[in-house]
Amino acid sequence: IHGAPTPLLGGLAVFFGFAFSVFVNNLHSPEATGVAAASAIILIVGAWDDMRRVRATVKMAAQLLACAIVVYSGVRLSFFPPGLLEDAVEIFLTFLWLIGISNALNFLDGMDGLASGLGAIASLFIGITALQTDQPFLMFLSLGLMGGCLGFLPYNLRGRKPAAIFLGDAGSTFIGFTLASLGVLGTWDVNDPIKAFAMPMLILGVLIFDTTFITVSRVISGKVSSVREWLEYVGRDHIHHKLVDVGLSRRQTVFFIFLVAASLGISALVLRNGRTVDALLLLIQGFNILFLLVILMQKGAGTRNKDNGSPH
């Protein structure tokens, strides 16, 4: 698709934009330091992978270390009463969330502007929610990440021109990991666990859906049978591939996915002022939107299989 060699270190620009925001706004705390240090590890290993391929075991070890730093700094999921078993379950789920979201955005970095645009959209809705819930610390962090993504986007999404620079694994995993950390750092709702669960799930719904869909389909088909294979497998079964197979152009596909992400984010904003039943209804609405994507993706798969089976 890109005939000329294209630099892969756009993620460094996003990182420095984010780090600048943290520094200028004097966001110094154990939590911010932990998230920044862990994100830097993700960025460095990703940049190393962009320059010379890194084994999946090394990448997973780096991600586990980054997760440990975040948890040690005090950022983790918390919904059980205190207890040894409960703490272990919460830490495990925090690791699963951080690793899942960081790789989800990396997996979706398959079209110009897609990953950075999704990062900007998710950061925006986290920032708005933080403003509404009087969490200035979280707001500045999320808007700093959004600024980094938006600053990079014009160089990656350039109309009819090819991208001047790519995020690379460094950028996509950094954005994903930072988004996941912000999702855990935020106090979404102290009185209603369903709303607290639903809001970050909706804001990051596109990432969660795509990763869940491809993971389940690849495991069922036997294409993936280990974490290493999950990290290394490359296929044409993501949302953006299926939408292109339906007949959308690459640009239309990117903006279609942006609209889905924005719709889910708006649902999260509405949810904040709703009741528990509203949270359940908005979650159902989110699932309905994503189920429409499944129908389109299945249609795209059928179209592609038909084209592959037809004589040329």
PDB file of N, CA and C in Angstrom, residues 209-273:
ATOM      1  N   PHE A 209     -14.229  -4.850  21.601  1.00  0.00           N
ATOM      2  CA  PHE A 209     -14.976  -5.687  20.659  1.00  0.00           C
ATOM      3  C   PHE A 209     -14.062  -6.353  19.645  1.00  0.00           C
ATOM      4  N   ASP A 210     -13.190  -5.576  19.014  1.00  0.00           N
ATOM      5  CA  ASP A 210     -12.339  -6.138  17.963  1.00  0.00           C
ATOM      6  C   ASP A 210     -11.426  -7.224  18.514  1.00  0.00           C
ATOM      7  N   THR A 211     -10.800  -6.966  19.655  1.00  0.00           N
ATOM      8  CA  THR A 211      -9.887  -7.952  20.230  1.00  0.00           C
ATOM      9  C   THR A 211     -10.627  -9.207  20.663  1.00  0.00           C
ATOM     10  N   THR A 212     -11.799  -9.034  21.276  1.00  0.00           N
ATOM     11  CA  THR A 212     -12.588 -10.196  21.689  1.00  0.00           C
ATOM     12  C   THR A 212     -13.016 -11.009  20.479  1.00  0.00           C
ATOM     13  N   PHE A 213     -13.468 -10.323  19.444  1.00  0.00           N
ATOM     14  CA  PHE A 213     -13.954 -11.007  18.239  1.00  0.00           C
ATOM     15  C   PHE A 213     -12.849 -11.825  17.583  1.00  0.00           C
ATOM     16  N   ILE A 214     -11.693 -11.203  17.358  1.00  0.00           N
ATOM     17  CA  ILE A 214     -10.621 -11.931  16.662  1.00  0.00           C
ATOM     18  C   ILE A 214     -10.030 -13.025  17.540  1.00  0.00           C
ATOM     19  N   THR A 215      -9.972 -12.792  18.857  1.00  0.00           N
ATOM     20  CA  THR A 215      -9.420 -13.812  19.750  1.00  0.00           C
ATOM     21  C   THR A 215     -10.289 -15.053  19.750  1.00  0.00           C
ATOM     22  N   VAL A 216     -11.593 -14.861  19.905  1.00  0.00           N
ATOM     23  CA  VAL A 216     -12.512 -16.000  19.926  1.00  0.00           C
ATOM     24  C   VAL A 216     -12.494 -16.733  18.592  1.00  0.00           C
ATOM     25  N   SER A 217     -12.553 -15.990  17.486  1.00  0.00           N
ATOM     26  CA  SER A 217     -12.595 -16.634  16.169  1.00  0.00           C
ATOM     27  C   SER A 217     -11.293 -17.365  15.866  1.00  0.00           C
ATOM     28  N   ARG A 218     -10.166 -16.804  16.273  1.00  0.00           N
ATOM     29  CA  ARG A 218      -8.881 -17.455  16.004  1.00  0.00           C
ATOM     30  C   ARG A 218      -8.678 -18.692  16.865  1.00  0.00           C
ATOM     31  N   VAL A 219      -9.136 -18.629  18.109  1.00  0.00           N
ATOM     32  CA  VAL A 219      -9.022 -19.806  18.979  1.00  0.00           C
ATOM     33  C   VAL A 219      -9.920 -20.925  18.473  1.00  0.00           C
ATOM     34  N   ILE A 220     -11.150 -20.589  18.105  1.00  0.00           N
ATOM     35  CA  ILE A 220     -12.089 -21.604  17.613  1.00  0.00           C
ATOM     36  C   ILE A 220     -11.582 -22.246  16.327  1.00  0.00           C
ATOM     37  N   SER A 221     -10.989 -21.438  15.450  1.00  0.00           N
ATOM     38  CA  SER A 221     -10.489 -21.964  14.172  1.00  0.00           C
ATOM     39  C   SER A 221      -9.142 -22.665  14.310  1.00  0.00           C
ATOM     40  N   GLY A 222      -8.535 -22.598  15.495  1.00  0.00           N
ATOM     41  CA  GLY A 222      -7.252 -23.259  15.710  1.00  0.00           C
ATOM     42  C   GLY A 222      -6.049 -22.466  15.232  1.00  0.00           C
ATOM     43  N   LYS A 223      -6.256 -21.218  14.839  1.00  0.00           N
ATOM     44  CA  LYS A 223      -5.139 -20.400  14.354  1.00  0.00           C
ATOM     45  C   LYS A 223      -4.247 -19.912  15.499  1.00  0.00           C
ATOM     46  N   VAL A 224      -4.821 -19.834  16.686  1.00  0.00           N
ATOM     47  CA  VAL A 224      -4.090 -19.354  17.863  1.00  0.00           C
ATOM     48  C   VAL A 224      -4.343 -20.309  19.020  1.00  0.00           C
ATOM     49  N   SER A 225      -3.268 -20.739  19.673  1.00  0.00           N
ATOM     50  CA  SER A 225      -3.428 -21.662  20.799  1.00  0.00           C
ATOM     51  C   SER A 225      -2.568 -21.277  22.002  1.00  0.00           C
ATOM     52  N   SER A 226      -1.897 -20.120  21.938  1.00  0.00           N
ATOM     53  CA  SER A 226      -1.063 -19.671  23.051  1.00  0.00           C
ATOM     54  C   SER A 226      -0.985 -18.151  23.037  1.00  0.00           C
ATOM     55  N   VAL A 227      -0.527 -17.592  24.145  1.00  0.00           N
ATOM     56  CA  VAL A 227      -0.368 -16.140  24.226  1.00  0.00           C
ATOM     57  C   VAL A 227       0.662 -15.656  23.210  1.00  0.00           C
ATOM     58  N   ARG A 228       1.728 -16.423  23.031  1.00  0.00           N
ATOM     59  CA  ARG A 228       2.758 -16.047  22.057  1.00  0.00           C
ATOM     60  C   ARG A 228       2.165 -15.971  20.657  1.00  0.00           C
ATOM     61  N   GLU A 229       1.378 -16.972  20.275  1.00  0.00           N
ATOM     62  CA  GLU A 229       0.753 -16.957  18.954  1.00  0.00           C
ATOM     63  C   GLU A 229      -0.252 -15.813  18.846  1.00  0.00           C
ATOM     64  N   TRP A 230      -0.942 -15.513  19.942  1.00  0.00           N
ATOM     65  CA  TRP A 230      -1.905 -14.410  19.944  1.00  0.00           C
ATOM     66  C   TRP A 230      -1.208 -13.088  19.655  1.00  0.00           C
ATOM     67  N   LEU A 231      -0.023 -12.886  20.231  1.00  0.00           N
ATOM     68  CA  LEU A 231       0.725 -11.654  20.015  1.00  0.00           C
ATOM     69  C   LEU A 231       1.302 -11.565  18.608  1.00  0.00           C
ATOM     70  N   GLU A 232       1.697 -12.707  18.055  1.00  0.00           N
ATOM     71  CA  GLU A 232       2.428 -12.707  16.788  1.00  0.00           C
ATOM     72  C   GLU A 232       1.535 -12.850  15.565  1.00  0.00           C
ATOM     73  N   TYR A 233       0.320 -13.392  15.735  1.00  0.00           N
ATOM     74  CA  TYR A 233      -0.518 -13.705  14.573  1.00  0.00           C
ATOM     75  C   TYR A 233      -0.960 -12.424  13.863  1.00  0.00           C
ATOM     76  N   VAL A 234      -0.851 -12.431  12.564  1.00  0.00           N
ATOM     77  CA  VAL A 234      -1.302 -11.312  11.731  1.00  0.00           C
ATOM     78  C   VAL A 234      -2.309 -11.852  10.721  1.00  0.00           C
ATOM     79  N   GLY A 235      -3.508 -11.279  10.709  1.00  0.00           N
ATOM     80  CA  GLY A 235      -4.534 -11.763   9.790  1.00  0.00           C
ATOM     81  C   GLY A 235      -5.422 -10.636   9.298  1.00  0.00           C
ATOM     82  N   ARG A 236      -6.273 -10.953   8.341  1.00  0.00           N
ATOM     83  CA  ARG A 236      -7.208  -9.972   7.770  1.00  0.00           C
ATOM     84  C   ARG A 236      -8.609 -10.199   8.329  1.00  0.00           C
ATOM     85  N   ASP A 237      -8.710 -10.282   9.654  1.00  0.00           N
ATOM     86  CA  ASP A 237     -10.004 -10.556  10.264  1.00  0.00           C
ATOM     87  C   ASP A 237     -10.438  -9.463  11.236  1.00  0.00           C
ATOM     88  N   HIS A 238      -9.793  -8.306  11.166  1.00  0.00           N
ATOM     89  CA  HIS A 238     -10.172  -7.195  12.042  1.00  0.00           C
ATOM     90  C   HIS A 238     -11.351  -6.416  11.453  1.00  0.00           C
ATOM     91  N   ILE A 239     -11.898  -5.522  12.260  1.00  0.00           N
ATOM     92  CA  ILE A 239     -13.047  -4.722  11.822  1.00  0.00           C
ATOM     93  C   ILE A 239     -12.756  -4.016  10.508  1.00  0.00           C
ATOM     94  N   HIS A 240     -11.625  -3.346  10.430  1.00  0.00           N
ATOM     95  CA  HIS A 240     -11.344  -2.529   9.242  1.00  0.00           C
ATOM     96  C   HIS A 240     -11.189  -3.379   7.989  1.00  0.00           C
ATOM     97  N   HIS A 241     -10.640  -4.585   8.133  1.00  0.00           N
ATOM     98  CA  HIS A 241     -10.535  -5.472   6.971  1.00  0.00           C
ATOM     99  C   HIS A 241     -11.918  -5.891   6.476  1.00  0.00           C
ATOM    100  N   LYS A 242     -12.788  -6.244   7.423  1.00  0.00           N
ATOM    101  CA  LYS A 242     -14.123  -6.724   7.048  1.00  0.00           C
ATOM    102  C   LYS A 242     -14.955  -5.620   6.397  1.00  0.00           C
ATOM    103  N   LEU A 243     -14.811  -4.389   6.890  1.00  0.00           N
ATOM    104  CA  LEU A 243     -15.580  -3.291   6.303  1.00  0.00           C
ATOM    105  C   LEU A 243     -15.110  -2.968   4.892  1.00  0.00           C
ATOM    106  N   VAL A 244     -13.815  -3.091   4.648  1.00  0.00           N
ATOM    107  CA  VAL A 244     -13.305  -2.928   3.279  1.00  0.00           C
ATOM    108  C   VAL A 244     -13.859  -4.024   2.381  1.00  0.00           C
ATOM    109  N   ASP A 245     -13.953  -5.244   2.913  1.00  0.00           N
ATOM    110  CA  ASP A 245     -14.508  -6.351   2.130  1.00  0.00           C
ATOM    111  C   ASP A 245     -15.973  -6.114   1.778  1.00  0.00           C
ATOM    112  N   VAL A 246     -16.705  -5.399   2.648  1.00  0.00           N
ATOM    113  CA  VAL A 246     -18.106  -5.074   2.353  1.00  0.00           C
ATOM    114  C   VAL A 246     -18.210  -4.129   1.165  1.00  0.00           C
ATOM    115  N   GLY A 247     -17.201  -3.285   0.982  1.00  0.00           N
ATOM    116  CA  GLY A 247     -17.217  -2.353  -0.138  1.00  0.00           C
ATOM    117  C   GLY A 247     -16.856  -0.928   0.224  1.00  0.00           C
ATOM    118  N   LEU A 248     -16.600  -0.666   1.507  1.00  0.00           N
ATOM    119  CA  LEU A 248     -16.191   0.675   1.899  1.00  0.00           C
ATOM    120  C   LEU A 248     -14.750   0.933   1.468  1.00  0.00           C
ATOM    121  N   SER A 249     -14.460   2.192   1.174  1.00  0.00           N
ATOM    122  CA  SER A 249     -13.072   2.554   0.905  1.00  0.00           C
ATOM    123  C   SER A 249     -12.311   2.573   2.229  1.00  0.00           C
ATOM    124  N   ARG A 250     -11.000   2.649   2.149  1.00  0.00           N
ATOM    125  CA  ARG A 250     -10.208   2.692   3.374  1.00  0.00           C
ATOM    126  C   ARG A 250     -10.542   3.936   4.201  1.00  0.00           C
ATOM    127  N   ARG A 251     -10.714   5.077   3.546  1.00  0.00           N
ATOM    128  CA  ARG A 251     -11.054   6.306   4.260  1.00  0.00           C
ATOM    129  C   ARG A 251     -12.439   6.200   4.887  1.00  0.00           C
ATOM    130  N   GLN A 252     -13.401   5.678   4.137  1.00  0.00           N
ATOM    131  CA  GLN A 252     -14.745   5.493   4.679  1.00  0.00           C
ATOM    132  C   GLN A 252     -14.728   4.553   5.880  1.00  0.00           C
ATOM    133  N   THR A 253     -13.919   3.513   5.794  1.00  0.00           N
ATOM    134  CA  THR A 253     -13.813   2.554   6.891  1.00  0.00           C
ATOM    135  C   THR A 253     -13.306   3.222   8.158  1.00  0.00           C
ATOM    136  N   VAL A 254     -12.260   4.028   8.026  1.00  0.00           N
ATOM    137  CA  VAL A 254     -11.679   4.711   9.188  1.00  0.00           C
ATOM    138  C   VAL A 254     -12.712   5.620   9.850  1.00  0.00           C
ATOM    139  N   PHE A 255     -13.419   6.412   9.058  1.00  0.00           N
ATOM    140  CA  PHE A 255     -14.376   7.349   9.643  1.00  0.00           C
ATOM    141  C   PHE A 255     -15.630   6.631  10.141  1.00  0.00           C
ATOM    142  N   PHE A 256     -15.979   5.509   9.542  1.00  0.00           N
ATOM    143  CA  PHE A 256     -17.091   4.700  10.048  1.00  0.00           C
ATOM    144  C   PHE A 256     -16.766   4.212  11.459  1.00  0.00           C
ATOM    145  N   ILE A 257     -15.554   3.709  11.646  1.00  0.00           N
ATOM    146  CA  ILE A 257     -15.144   3.219  12.968  1.00  0.00           C
ATOM    147  C   ILE A 257     -15.059   4.373  13.961  1.00  0.00           C
ATOM    148  N   PHE A 258     -14.609   5.543  13.506  1.00  0.00           N
ATOM    149  CA  PHE A 258     -14.597   6.724  14.378  1.00  0.00           C
ATOM    150  C   PHE A 258     -16.013   7.042  14.869  1.00  0.00           C
ATOM    151  N   LEU A 259     -16.997   6.972  13.962  1.00  0.00           N
ATOM    152  CA  LEU A 259     -18.379   7.274  14.336  1.00  0.00           C
ATOM    153  C   LEU A 259     -18.906   6.279  15.357  1.00  0.00           C
ATOM    154  N   VAL A 260     -18.568   5.005  15.189  1.00  0.00           N
ATOM    155  CA  VAL A 260     -18.986   3.989  16.160  1.00  0.00           C
ATOM    156  C   VAL A 260     -18.371   4.292  17.527  1.00  0.00           C
ATOM    157  N   ALA A 261     -17.065   4.599  17.542  1.00  0.00           N
ATOM    158  CA  ALA A 261     -16.383   4.906  18.802  1.00  0.00           C
ATOM    159  C   ALA A 261     -16.986   6.141  19.467  1.00  0.00           C
ATOM    160  N   ALA A 262     -17.289   7.167  18.670  1.00  0.00           N
ATOM    161  CA  ALA A 262     -17.878   8.388  19.222  1.00  0.00           C
ATOM    162  C   ALA A 262     -19.282   8.123  19.763  1.00  0.00           C
ATOM    163  N   SER A 263     -20.052   7.289  19.076  1.00  0.00           N
ATOM    164  CA  SER A 263     -21.401   6.951  19.539  1.00  0.00           C
ATOM    165  C   SER A 263     -21.354   6.246  20.888  1.00  0.00           C
ATOM    166  N   LEU A 264     -20.418   5.325  21.040  1.00  0.00           N
ATOM    167  CA  LEU A 264     -20.269   4.626  22.318  1.00  0.00           C
ATOM    168  C   LEU A 264     -19.792   5.589  23.404  1.00  0.00           C
ATOM    169  N   GLY A 265     -18.911   6.520  23.042  1.00  0.00           N
ATOM    170  CA  GLY A 265     -18.443   7.510  24.011  1.00  0.00           C
ATOM    171  C   GLY A 265     -19.558   8.424  24.480  1.00  0.00           C
ATOM    172  N   ILE A 266     -20.426   8.835  23.559  1.00  0.00           N
ATOM    173  CA  ILE A 266     -21.572   9.670  23.928  1.00  0.00           C
ATOM    174  C   ILE A 266     -22.489   8.912  24.878  1.00  0.00           C
ATOM    175  N   SER A 267     -22.668   7.624  24.630  1.00  0.00           N
ATOM    176  CA  SER A 267     -23.470   6.795  25.538  1.00  0.00           C
ATOM    177  C   SER A 267     -22.877   6.805  26.943  1.00  0.00           C
ATOM    178  N   ALA A 268     -21.547   6.774  27.031  1.00  0.00           N
ATOM    179  CA  ALA A 268     -20.886   6.811  28.340  1.00  0.00           C
ATOM    180  C   ALA A 268     -21.146   8.134  29.058  1.00  0.00           C
ATOM    181  N   LEU A 269     -21.154   9.243  28.311  1.00  0.00           N
ATOM    182  CA  LEU A 269     -21.430  10.545  28.921  1.00  0.00           C
ATOM    183  C   LEU A 269     -22.866  10.621  29.431  1.00  0.00           C
ATOM    184  N   VAL A 270     -23.802  10.111  28.639  1.00  0.00           N
ATOM    185  CA  VAL A 270     -25.209  10.099  29.055  1.00  0.00           C
ATOM    186  C   VAL A 270     -25.379   9.226  30.291  1.00  0.00           C
ATOM    187  N   LEU A 271     -24.635   8.138  30.316  1.00  0.00           N
ATOM    188  CA  LEU A 271     -24.734   7.164  31.402  1.00  0.00           C
ATOM    189  C   LEU A 271     -24.402   7.775  32.759  1.00  0.00           C
ATOM    190  N   ARG A 272     -23.489   8.725  32.780  1.00  0.00           N
ATOM    191  CA  ARG A 272     -23.026   9.282  34.055  1.00  0.00           C
ATOM    192  C   ARG A 272     -24.172   9.845  34.892  1.00  0.00           C
ATOM    193  N   ASN A 273     -25.145  10.465  34.251  1.00  0.00           N
ATOM    194  CA  ASN A 273     -26.257  11.082  34.972  1.00  0.00           C
ATOM    195  C   ASN A 273     -27.490  10.187  35.028  1.00  0.00           C
TER     196      ASN A 273
END
